[in-house]
XYZ file of C-alpha atoms in Angstrom:
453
model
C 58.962 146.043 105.686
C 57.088 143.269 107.315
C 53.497 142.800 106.442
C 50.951 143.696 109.092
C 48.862 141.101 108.492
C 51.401 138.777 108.368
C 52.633 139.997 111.586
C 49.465 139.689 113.566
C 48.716 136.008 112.052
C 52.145 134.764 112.993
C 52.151 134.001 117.060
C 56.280 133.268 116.571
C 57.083 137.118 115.938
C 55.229 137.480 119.661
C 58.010 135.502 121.152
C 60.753 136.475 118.935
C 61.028 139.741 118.027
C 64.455 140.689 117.176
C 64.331 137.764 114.540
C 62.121 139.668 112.396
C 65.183 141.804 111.379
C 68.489 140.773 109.600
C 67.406 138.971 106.602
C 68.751 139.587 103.152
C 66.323 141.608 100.683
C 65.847 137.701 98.955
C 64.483 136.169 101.972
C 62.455 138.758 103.304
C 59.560 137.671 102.732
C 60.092 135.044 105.416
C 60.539 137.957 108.101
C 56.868 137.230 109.539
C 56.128 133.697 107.614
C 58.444 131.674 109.878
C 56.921 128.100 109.634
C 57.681 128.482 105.317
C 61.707 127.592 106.700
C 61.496 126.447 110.415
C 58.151 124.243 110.124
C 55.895 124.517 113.629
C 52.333 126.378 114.197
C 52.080 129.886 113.548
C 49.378 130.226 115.534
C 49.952 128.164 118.437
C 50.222 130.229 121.719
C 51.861 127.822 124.093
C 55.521 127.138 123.478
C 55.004 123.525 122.845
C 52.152 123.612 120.914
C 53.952 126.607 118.209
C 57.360 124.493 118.218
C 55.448 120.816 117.273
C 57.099 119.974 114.326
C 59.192 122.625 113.700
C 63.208 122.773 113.056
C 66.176 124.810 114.831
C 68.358 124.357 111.261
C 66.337 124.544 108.325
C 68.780 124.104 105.084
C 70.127 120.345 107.085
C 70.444 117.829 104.004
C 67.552 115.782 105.663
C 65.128 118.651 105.334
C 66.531 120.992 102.803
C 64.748 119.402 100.300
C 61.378 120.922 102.006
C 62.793 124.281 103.532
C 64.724 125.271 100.687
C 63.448 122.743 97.989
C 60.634 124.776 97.095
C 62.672 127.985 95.362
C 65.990 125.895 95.017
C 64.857 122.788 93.826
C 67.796 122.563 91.521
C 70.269 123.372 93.459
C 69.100 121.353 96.654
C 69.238 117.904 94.593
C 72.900 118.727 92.426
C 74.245 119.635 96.413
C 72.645 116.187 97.518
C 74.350 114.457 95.262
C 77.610 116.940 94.982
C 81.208 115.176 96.376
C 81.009 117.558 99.042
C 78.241 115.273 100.737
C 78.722 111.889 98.924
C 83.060 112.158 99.156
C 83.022 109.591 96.511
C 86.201 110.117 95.723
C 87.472 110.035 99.115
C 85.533 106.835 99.994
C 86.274 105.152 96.706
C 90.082 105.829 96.555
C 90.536 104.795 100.450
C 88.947 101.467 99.550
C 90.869 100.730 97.226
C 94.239 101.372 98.826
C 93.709 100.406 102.561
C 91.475 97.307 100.999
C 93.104 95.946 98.066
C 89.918 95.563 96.137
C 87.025 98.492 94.603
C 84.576 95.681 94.792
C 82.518 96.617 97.943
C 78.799 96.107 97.181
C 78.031 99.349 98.848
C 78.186 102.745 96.767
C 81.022 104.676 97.199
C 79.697 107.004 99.339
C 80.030 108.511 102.731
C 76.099 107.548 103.516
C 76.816 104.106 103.096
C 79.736 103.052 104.756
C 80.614 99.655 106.449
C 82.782 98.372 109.217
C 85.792 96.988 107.643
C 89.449 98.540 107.647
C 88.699 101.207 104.944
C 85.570 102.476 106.209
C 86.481 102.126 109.936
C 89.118 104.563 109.080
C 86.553 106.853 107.176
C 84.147 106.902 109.888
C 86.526 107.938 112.675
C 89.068 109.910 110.709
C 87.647 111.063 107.541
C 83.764 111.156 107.068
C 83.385 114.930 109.348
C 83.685 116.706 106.841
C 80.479 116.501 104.779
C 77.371 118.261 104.277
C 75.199 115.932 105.361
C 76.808 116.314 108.646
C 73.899 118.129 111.316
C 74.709 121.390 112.838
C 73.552 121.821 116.001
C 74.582 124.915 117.256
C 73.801 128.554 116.554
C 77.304 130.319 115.882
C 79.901 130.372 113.552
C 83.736 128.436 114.439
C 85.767 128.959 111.425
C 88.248 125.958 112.190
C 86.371 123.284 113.433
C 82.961 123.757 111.368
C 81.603 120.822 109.529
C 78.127 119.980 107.942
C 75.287 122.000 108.139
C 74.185 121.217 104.500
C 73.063 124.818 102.961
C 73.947 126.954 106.417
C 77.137 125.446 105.790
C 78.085 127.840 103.087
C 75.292 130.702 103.324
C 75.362 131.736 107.054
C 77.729 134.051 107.657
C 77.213 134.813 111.249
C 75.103 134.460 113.893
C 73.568 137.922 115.258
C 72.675 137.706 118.958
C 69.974 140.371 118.055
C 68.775 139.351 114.463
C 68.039 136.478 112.155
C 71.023 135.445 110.560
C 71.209 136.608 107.103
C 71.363 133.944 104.660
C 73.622 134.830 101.284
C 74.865 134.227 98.185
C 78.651 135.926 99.411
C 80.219 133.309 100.818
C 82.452 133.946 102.885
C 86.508 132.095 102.860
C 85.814 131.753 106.103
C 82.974 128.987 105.301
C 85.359 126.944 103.262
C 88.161 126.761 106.154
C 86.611 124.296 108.305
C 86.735 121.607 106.120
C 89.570 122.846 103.327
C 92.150 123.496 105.870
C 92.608 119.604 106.063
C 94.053 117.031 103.646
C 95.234 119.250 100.608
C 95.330 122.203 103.362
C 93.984 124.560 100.335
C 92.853 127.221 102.787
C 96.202 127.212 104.517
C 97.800 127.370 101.558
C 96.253 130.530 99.873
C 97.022 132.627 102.622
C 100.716 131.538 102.804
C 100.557 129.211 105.548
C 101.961 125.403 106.030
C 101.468 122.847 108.231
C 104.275 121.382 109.976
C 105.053 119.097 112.846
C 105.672 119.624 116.511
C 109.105 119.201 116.341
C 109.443 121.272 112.858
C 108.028 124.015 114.715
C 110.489 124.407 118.315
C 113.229 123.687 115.270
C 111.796 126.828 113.765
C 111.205 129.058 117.050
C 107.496 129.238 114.572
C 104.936 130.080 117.418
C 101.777 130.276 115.033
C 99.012 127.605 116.143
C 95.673 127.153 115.075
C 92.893 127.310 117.675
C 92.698 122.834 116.738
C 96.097 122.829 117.864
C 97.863 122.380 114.617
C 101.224 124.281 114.372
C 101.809 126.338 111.423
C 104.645 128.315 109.476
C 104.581 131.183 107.203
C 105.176 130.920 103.166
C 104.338 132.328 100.245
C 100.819 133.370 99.413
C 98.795 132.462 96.604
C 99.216 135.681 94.144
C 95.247 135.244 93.907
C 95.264 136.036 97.607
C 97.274 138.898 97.984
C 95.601 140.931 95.455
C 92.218 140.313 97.273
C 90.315 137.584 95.486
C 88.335 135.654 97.846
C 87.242 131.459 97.111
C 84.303 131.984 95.604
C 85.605 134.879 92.907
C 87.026 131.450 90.714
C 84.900 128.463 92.532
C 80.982 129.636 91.822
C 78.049 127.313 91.675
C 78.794 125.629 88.882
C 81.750 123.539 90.735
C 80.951 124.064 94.538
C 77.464 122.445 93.958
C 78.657 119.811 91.777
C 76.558 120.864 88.469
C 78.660 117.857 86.964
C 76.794 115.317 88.766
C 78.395 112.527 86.929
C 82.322 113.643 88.379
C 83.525 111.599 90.938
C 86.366 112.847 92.328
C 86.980 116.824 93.238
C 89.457 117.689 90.258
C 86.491 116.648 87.541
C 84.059 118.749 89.600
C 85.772 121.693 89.389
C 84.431 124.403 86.728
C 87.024 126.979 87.013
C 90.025 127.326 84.929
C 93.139 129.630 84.521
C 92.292 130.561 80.986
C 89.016 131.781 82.190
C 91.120 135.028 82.716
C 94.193 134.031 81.272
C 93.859 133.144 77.693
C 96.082 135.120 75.838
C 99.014 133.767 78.080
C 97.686 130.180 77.034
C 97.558 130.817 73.483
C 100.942 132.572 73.945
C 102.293 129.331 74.906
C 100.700 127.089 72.705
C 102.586 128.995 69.879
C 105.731 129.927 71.377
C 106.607 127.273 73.900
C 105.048 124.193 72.579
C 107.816 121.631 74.273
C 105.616 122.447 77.807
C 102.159 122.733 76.005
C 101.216 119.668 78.187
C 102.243 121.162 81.683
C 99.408 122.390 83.567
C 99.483 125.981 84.950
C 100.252 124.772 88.374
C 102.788 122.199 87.212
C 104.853 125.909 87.324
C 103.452 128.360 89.047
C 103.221 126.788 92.114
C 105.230 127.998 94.652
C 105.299 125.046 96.791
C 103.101 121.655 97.951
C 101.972 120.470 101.034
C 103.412 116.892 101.444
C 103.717 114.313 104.102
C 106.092 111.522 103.796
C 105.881 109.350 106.899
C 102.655 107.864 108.701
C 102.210 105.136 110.711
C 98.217 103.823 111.194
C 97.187 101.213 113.819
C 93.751 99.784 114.234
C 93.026 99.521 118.182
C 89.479 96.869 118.650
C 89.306 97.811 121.907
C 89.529 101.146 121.569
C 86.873 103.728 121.298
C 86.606 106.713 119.301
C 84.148 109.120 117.763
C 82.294 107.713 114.505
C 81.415 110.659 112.382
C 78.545 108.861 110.769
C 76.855 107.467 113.797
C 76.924 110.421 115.917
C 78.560 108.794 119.042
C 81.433 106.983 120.095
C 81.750 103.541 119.233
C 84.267 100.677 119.486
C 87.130 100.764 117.558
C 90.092 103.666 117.526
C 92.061 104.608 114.942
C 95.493 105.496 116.687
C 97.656 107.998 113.681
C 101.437 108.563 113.881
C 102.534 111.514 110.944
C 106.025 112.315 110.332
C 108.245 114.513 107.913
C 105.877 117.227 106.554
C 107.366 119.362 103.647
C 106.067 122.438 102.282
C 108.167 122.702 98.900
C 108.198 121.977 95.383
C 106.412 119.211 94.063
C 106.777 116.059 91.898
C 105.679 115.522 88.067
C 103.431 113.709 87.516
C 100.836 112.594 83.997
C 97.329 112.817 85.028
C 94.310 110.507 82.983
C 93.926 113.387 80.233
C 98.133 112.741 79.714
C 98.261 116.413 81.082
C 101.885 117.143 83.296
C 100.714 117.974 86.709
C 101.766 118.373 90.318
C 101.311 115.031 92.558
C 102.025 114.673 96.456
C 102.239 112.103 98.427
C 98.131 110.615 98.955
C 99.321 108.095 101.049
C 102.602 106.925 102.369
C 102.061 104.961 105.238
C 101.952 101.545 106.740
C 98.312 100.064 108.292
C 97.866 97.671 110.856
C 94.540 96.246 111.579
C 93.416 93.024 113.390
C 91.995 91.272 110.493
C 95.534 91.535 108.493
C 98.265 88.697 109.132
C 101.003 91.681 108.901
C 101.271 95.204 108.246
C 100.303 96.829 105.038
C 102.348 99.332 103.213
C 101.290 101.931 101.017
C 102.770 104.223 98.704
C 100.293 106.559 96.282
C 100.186 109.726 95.087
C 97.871 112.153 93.846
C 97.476 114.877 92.048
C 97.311 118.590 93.557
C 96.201 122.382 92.911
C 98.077 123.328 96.166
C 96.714 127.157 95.431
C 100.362 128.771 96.082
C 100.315 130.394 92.662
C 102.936 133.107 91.727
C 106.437 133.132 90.128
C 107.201 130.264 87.794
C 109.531 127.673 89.565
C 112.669 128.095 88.273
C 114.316 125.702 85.021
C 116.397 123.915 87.275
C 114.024 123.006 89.676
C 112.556 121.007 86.889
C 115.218 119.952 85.102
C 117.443 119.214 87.258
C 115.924 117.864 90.360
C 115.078 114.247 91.309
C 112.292 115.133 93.084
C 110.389 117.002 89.977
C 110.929 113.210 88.796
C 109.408 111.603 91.544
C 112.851 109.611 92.669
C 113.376 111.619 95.938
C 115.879 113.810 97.153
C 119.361 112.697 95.644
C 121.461 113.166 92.994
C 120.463 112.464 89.825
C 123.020 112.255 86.536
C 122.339 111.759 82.727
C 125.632 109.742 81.773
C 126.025 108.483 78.347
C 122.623 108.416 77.836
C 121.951 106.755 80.968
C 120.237 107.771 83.856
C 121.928 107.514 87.506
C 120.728 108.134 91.107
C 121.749 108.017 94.376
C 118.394 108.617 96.893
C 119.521 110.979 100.114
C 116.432 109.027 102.000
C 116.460 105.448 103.199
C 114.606 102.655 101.400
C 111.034 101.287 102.614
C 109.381 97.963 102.497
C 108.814 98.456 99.184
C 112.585 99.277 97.964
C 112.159 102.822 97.211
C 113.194 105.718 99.010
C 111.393 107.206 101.752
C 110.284 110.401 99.502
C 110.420 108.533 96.049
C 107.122 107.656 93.850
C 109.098 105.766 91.800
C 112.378 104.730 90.617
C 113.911 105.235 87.179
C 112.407 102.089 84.798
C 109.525 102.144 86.885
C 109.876 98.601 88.483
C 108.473 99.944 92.191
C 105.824 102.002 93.023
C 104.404 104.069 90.899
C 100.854 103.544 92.396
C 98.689 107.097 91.830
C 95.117 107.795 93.659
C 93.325 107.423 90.508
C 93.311 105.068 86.859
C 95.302 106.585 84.527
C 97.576 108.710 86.765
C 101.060 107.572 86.806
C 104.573 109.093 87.340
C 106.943 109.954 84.899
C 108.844 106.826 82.657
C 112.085 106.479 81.750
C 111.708 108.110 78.579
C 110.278 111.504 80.060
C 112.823 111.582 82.862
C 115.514 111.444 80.172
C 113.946 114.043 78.424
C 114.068 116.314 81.260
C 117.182 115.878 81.990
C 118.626 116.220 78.802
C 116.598 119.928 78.386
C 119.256 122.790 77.930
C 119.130 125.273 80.178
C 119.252 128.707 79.070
């Protein structure tokens, strides 16, 4: 119930009337104490005099620290500094494959970035999706969403006739904007893939999304189908980056399997220790977005939208992507020497201006593609060359020795088109991140030599 006294001291209610209703039992005491979120004079009686100093989107990075600093001081300053505004990750990993070095004196952050190749290609391809990105319209567009800082997350629509109700229930819906891209982990839950142009008149598939994108159906993530929405694993502790020293997404994230599976992992522990390393996912995922064919020039005369400067500015970015797969993915040891699922980061080859020739680049990275369900099968393990990271091929353990023959054509770099590596590890083998590699020798071998029951 709004508070009389409020009411009558509060000159915005006179004008906007309807806004007094909608909010969510927390917030109501705001109902008839606008200027506490929005700023502005409460008693002013001319339009320009109430709206001096007041803001449209309270809960914007650059003043969330005063409209919703002073109950959520915590949680404003861990989401200022969270990966989902800084992308350190993102910005630090780019660097250091599309510039050879890590040793840019700025931070590796999205706030800070430069002009040269790697942060070009940030600003005008990369650096939209962030919090600290402004909103600056009143509704709700599930696809093409970005920034907003709080309202991001905890609007989830726009009455015409109401204030919009801000909540802890966050909707999927929230996530998709910016989570439907790269990894494609909103796609992926709900059983669909990505695929090309020409994939999709192959495939008679007709499904689009509203950005243009052409889709195909696959399985959903088991998670999905029995109703359990983002936010039922992912809660504050992750999506607001509570571990403010992680810098990249994977050491961010709080949630775990065993938080509702753990008599399956001490099951395995005991029983099945030969795949006590293998990550959940390394099985149970039914398949992994991949991309094995892009093609990046840098255009000087060019424009193009920069993300961080609000406008567009010289430069464009011009992006050719080829062969997109939506199947099982390669092995792969991860920094904590953990088996895990990897996809192709990067596999691609630059051109920029201030580079004598092409670059070429070949990582991978590791994934939670969020297609859980049915363990893959033995053989898809065991038996494949592309568990292995070699490609698609035939692959033979002969005396001890290991032989393949790749299906895809080499690169500049002497390994197939689809391959992370080859067998003694001599070519590529570059991951995202320190410490990740693919598989050696050794481990392919033992693999391979696993009976099959």
């Amino acid at each position: 119930m709004l508070s009389p006294q409020g009411a009558k001291g509060n000159t915005c209610n006179d004008c906007h009337v309807a806004e007094r209703t909608g909010f969510a039992a927390a917030h109501g005491f705001a109902a008839d104490n606008c200027t506490l979120c929005h700023g502005g004079n409460n008693q002013g009686t001319a339009p320009d005099d109430a709206h001096t100093g007041m803001t449209g989107f309270p809960g914007l990075l650059d003043n969330a620290a005063k409209a919703c600093g002073s109950c959520h001081a915590d949680k404003v300053a861990s989401v200022s500094h969270s990966l989902m505004n800084t992308g350190h990750g993102m910005v630090d990993v780019t660097r250091r494959l599309v510039d050879g070095h890590a040793d840019n004196p700025a931070p590796a952050n999205l706030q800070s970035l430069g002009h040269g190749p790697a942060d070009s290609m940030l600003r005008k391809l990369c650096a939209s999706c962030h919090l600290g990105q402004e909103k600056t319209a009143h509704r709700l567009d599930p696809v093409n969403d970005r920034g907003g800082g709080c309202l991001a997350c905890h609007i989830n629509e726009y009455p015409e006739n109401a204030h919009p109700a801000l909540s802890a229930d966050v909707s999927d819906a929230r996530c998709f904007g910016c989570h439907s891209r790269s990894a494609r982990i909103s796609l992926n839950y709900t059983g669909l893939a990505e695929i090309d142009a020409a994939t999709a008149r192959e495939n008679q598939s007709r499904l689009r999304l509203p950005d243009g994108r052409h889709l195909e159906r696959k399985p959903a993530d088991v998670h999905f189908s029995s109703g359990m929405t983002c936010t039922d694993c992912h809660k504050g502790a992750d999506l607001m980056s509570a571990a403010v020293d992680a810098v990249h997404q994977r050491e961010a994230v709080d949630a775990a399997c065993s938080d509702c599976h753990d008599i399956e992992f001490a099951r395995m522990l005991v029983h099945d220790p030969e795949h006590a390393r293998l990550e959940c996912t390394t099985c149970h995922s039914q398949w992994v977005p991949q991309c094995f064919g892009c093609h990046m020039e840098y255009d000087a005369d060019g424009m193009q939208w920069d993300h961080i400067e609000q406008r567009e500015t010289a430069g464009r970015w011009h992006e050719q992507r080829a062969d997109f797969r939506n199947g099982l993915g390669t092995l792969g040891v991860t920094a904590q020497d953990r088996i895990a699922l990897f996809t192709p980061g990067m596999i691609m080859t630059l051109a920029h201006p201030d580079w004598d020739e092409e670059k070429f680049v070949r990582a991978f990275a590791p994934i939670s593609p969020h297609t859980i369900g049915p363990a893959r099968s033995c053989e898809s393990c065991h038996r494949s060359s592309v568990a292995l990271g070699l490609g698609s091929g035939t692959i033979k353990l002969r005396d001890g020795a290991l032989l393949f023959s790749p299906d895809q054509p080499l690169l500049q770099d002497g390994l197939p088109a689809d391959a992370w590596t080859n067998i003694d590890g001599s070519l590529g083998g570059i991951a995202a991140r320190p410490g990740q590699r693919p598989l050696n020798r050794e481990e392919m071998g033992t693999v391979l030599a696993a009976p099959l029951n």
